Amino acid sequence: MSSFHDHHGQQKAFFEASPGRIATRLFGHPSFPRTMRCKFTFLARQLAGCREVLEVGAGKGLQLTYFLDRMPDDCQYTGVDIAEAPLKEARERLAPRFQDRVRLQPAVGEQLPFEDSTFDAVFCVDVLHHAASQPTMLAEMRRVVRPGGRVICVEPNPLHPANLVYLRDPIEKGLFQLTPTHAREWTRHAGLVEARLENLPVFFPSFPGVLENVYGTLERVLGHVPVLNRFSTTQVLFASRPVA
């Protein structure tokens, strides 16, 4: 248990401080949203029929308004994060028209403060590799999603060359644990079914912005090329809670 507390303490301190590392500077870059919006556009399509969704690791909510613009008008969103400072930023950044539909609160992914079977779907973006225990976090996501509901984890792809910069990063190096074997083990331990790991066809950086349309066209092509499609920047772990 102490290792859990140590890990969470390290993660919370890191994200409360909003450090000036490469990834943080990229998230703040005015052109970076293209990459993240590809992920949230994908999630909005996957969750189109959901009325109550939970995001684990909501952070600063940089794409929250963008995401909710693509969800049903009656969708209720709950976001949790281990660090409180980013959640305050997320609330301030959120468009006024969505304030009544959004609940934000601090929590860790391995101990979600919700009743069983609360949400239609639970998802996270670039967060699973930060967990102290991926099986435990997935088990909690399973617990709070309704029977038959979906669990979707969008994660960095360990095979993409750009992610090699994180090999020795104590905060990010967990991303290299996401392999097909581990995905099967984690989801089985969590009691999830229909698990699969797929690549999301996002290959290029978000800048320079003038190349945005070119990047999009190339990604649609590369996503269908065998072998090459395995080297996209992003993987997605899909799973579901058993119906009974």
Short mmCIF file of N, CA, C and O in Angstrom, two decimals, residues 2 62 88 135 142 156 165 209 222:
data_model
loop_
_atom_site.label_atom_id
_atom_site.label_comp_id
_atom_site.label_asym_id
_atom_site.label_seq_id
_atom_site.Cartn_x
_atom_site.Cartn_y
_atom_site.Cartn_z
N SER A 2 1.98 1.20 0.72
CA SER A 2 2.85 2.38 0.78
C SER A 2 3.40 2.72 -0.59
O SER A 2 3.57 3.89 -0.92
N LEU A 62 -8.14 20.54 -21.64
CA LEU A 62 -7.78 21.35 -22.81
C LEU A 62 -8.71 21.12 -24.00
O LEU A 62 -8.94 22.03 -24.80
N LYS A 88 -9.07 22.89 -11.59
CA LYS A 88 -9.52 24.29 -11.48
C LYS A 88 -9.37 24.99 -12.82
O LYS A 88 -10.24 25.76 -13.24
N PRO A 135 -3.90 -2.97 -13.77
CA PRO A 135 -5.04 -3.87 -13.54
C PRO A 135 -6.04 -3.31 -12.52
O PRO A 135 -7.25 -3.46 -12.68
N ARG A 142 -14.05 -0.78 -14.62
CA ARG A 142 -15.08 -1.80 -14.83
C ARG A 142 -16.19 -1.69 -13.78
O ARG A 142 -17.38 -1.80 -14.10
N PRO A 156 -0.24 6.43 -25.56
CA PRO A 156 0.89 6.55 -26.50
C PRO A 156 1.32 5.16 -26.98
O PRO A 156 1.28 4.19 -26.21
N VAL A 165 11.85 9.14 -26.42
CA VAL A 165 12.41 10.15 -25.52
C VAL A 165 11.97 9.93 -24.09
O VAL A 165 12.56 10.47 -23.15
N GLY A 209 1.18 24.33 -38.54
CA GLY A 209 -0.25 24.27 -38.77
C GLY A 209 -0.64 24.26 -40.24
O GLY A 209 -1.67 23.71 -40.61
N LEU A 222 -2.02 5.99 -44.48
CA LEU A 222 -1.11 5.16 -43.69
C LEU A 222 -1.86 4.23 -42.74
O LEU A 222 -1.38 3.14 -42.42
#
